[in-house]
Amino acid sequence: MKVPILYIVIPCYNEQEVLPITSSLFLEKIQQLTAQNKISEQSRVLFVNDGSKDNTWQVILDLCKQNPIFQGICLSRNKGHQNALLAGLMAARQYADVTISIDCDGQDDINAMDKMLDEFADGCDIVYGVRSKRETDTWFKRTTAEGFYKVMKTLGADIVFNHADFRLMSRRALDGLAQFHEVNLFLRGLVPMVGYRYSSVYYDRAERIAGESHYPLKKMLAFAFDGITSLSVKPIRIITTLGFFISLLSIVGIVWVLVTNALGLTVSGWTSMLCSVFFMGGVQLLSLGIIGEYIGKIYTETKHRPRFIIQQTTLSEDVDIKDYE
């Protein structure tokens, strides 16, 4: 069997503090896997600079000069983690037989790559890195994260529980992913749609090695809502169902009002009226907000704007990935 070429794809945003530390770990892992004849000597570590505001790109360039195993892509501006990751995957698929995407903060266990490659050799096109536990998270983050996965499952989205973006994908799987042209990306939901044989590798997640997390609560909530609205239309169906039941209750209320009025039992009261107005007003605003979110996504999709634009790259210039931007 041919020894596969592996590209480790690592999106980076303001990671000048952690890159000098974790880059050596990725280099050591590439060298170890090469020595074990699990991957080809042509394997590389591909960093994707997502429009960082610090010296991340300069750090990447310095690493590339020190060792040809390191390669880099610099996006023209910050496009978000998912777009940066897609840019790296679409570039790597033209060189590699298999890719492994991982964050650069050192939290994901790089030793799980060995098992991932074993699963790939066994015939799997996609291997998900799944957290076996979330003890390093706070109670709030653990509860909300697990709740998010459960809500996504309830809404019909096919995502892997406790899996982020640490995954192996074969070139065939990447070719399938390239056929998805959504501007509103949520790769955790898109990758399972590709199909093909898959498996999971479980690992323990560590603390961030250096620097600060770039996913505060506000970004986490926005990311979760984007995932829900990108993969499922059930929220709109819930609105329809809610509207149907409220209409039934309204009919019952109207009948009750007419009967009590005919019997002369009506009394004036502002409490019930205000409660009804506030309830209906809240339901209407919430419904309009959800519908508006979907309309906004349709609006951005119809523009067909590029998902990313590459400003600079250390990869050979004979490769063109504009069709996937």
Steps between C-alpha positions, in 0.01 A plus 500: 500500500622849413624705796259797515599865491358671808431871537420623852277808449507755783293823494660783697369830628718717726710201607848654516542386860405135454634426151871485595408236760249282314683514166779289647241246618352474150847468348590223742177317421560522122854367545381220727226388259748516210751288690225243565428497123139602566530810282716619211803726534305749288257556789467857625361722775281770342421810706216728387525857625144629536578872469673519838562843652823397669822348360352155433576510127860607559541214746365261233741640238792455739399139562479437124852635455633278778347177373327414167260273688320819604283674241269799532198675352403856587143614442439859391289567811343327794228267364434287807625162617281292268598687183868495593480127561324446166769704322769276643314181416430605142866591449630183665276264303700574187822379661394249763340157507360572845463804727460544873355830622585616851514826695840645583440557873627156604175391665425214260715190551730473197580140598145411393625551143666157515166330554338720237752388240447138603127546435578662165724206406210273595277668242338797676476824302404710803617457859355727770701603803252482788554622855456219748424747780481874565663530841721791389190713427312708752159373611329767289696426183463124543124525555437740213726306258335167571160667486588641158580155357175361641297787356665451160412131506142581599473743208614232259863609439736207446798598717735293714457553875798677664685533168639838395729536198772246583448250219666300225368521145620312195540670162180331384311646797650843431389475138149438630522795741610725211160446340330685786489871419339648812624842606367440852739223599455254784745221419399284797166455327617500138768232532254225609290589192792400277444138594759223446623266768591668828607426856586685820811525714458604864748715689536723805521873436762702687519863610608765251882516495533877460308809397129563545194331359344678201154359569332705775137435592367742237687324217405157630129590502524653149683190374236271652212698348674504161535123522132452578372729226750367245404136543136489602167664410326355806498836684271635226282189528484553876375855434233359268393246762500764772292730283250220437451427871477869589234536230303212658530662842386830349191334355422348839551842659269668252226242566545549874475879466183477289337256742583704809382817324170333404450390861578846629797381702763725343711717727760757406857403576833624378717215640381234259515743210858609573616140550352405163656800325844440654491127424392543140745787448789290630405200285471719190836670553674168566342347190597798286856479633539133409343546158720806446810294580411254225423779255836659582676174421314472170608858422870426561484172308348659189785753480753219439776698667835320540532306822866597525765682296863390519742791524824305523614139513823305526349213300597463135319750279398242240202405713180703459228473763293800392215269404456413868528850646 
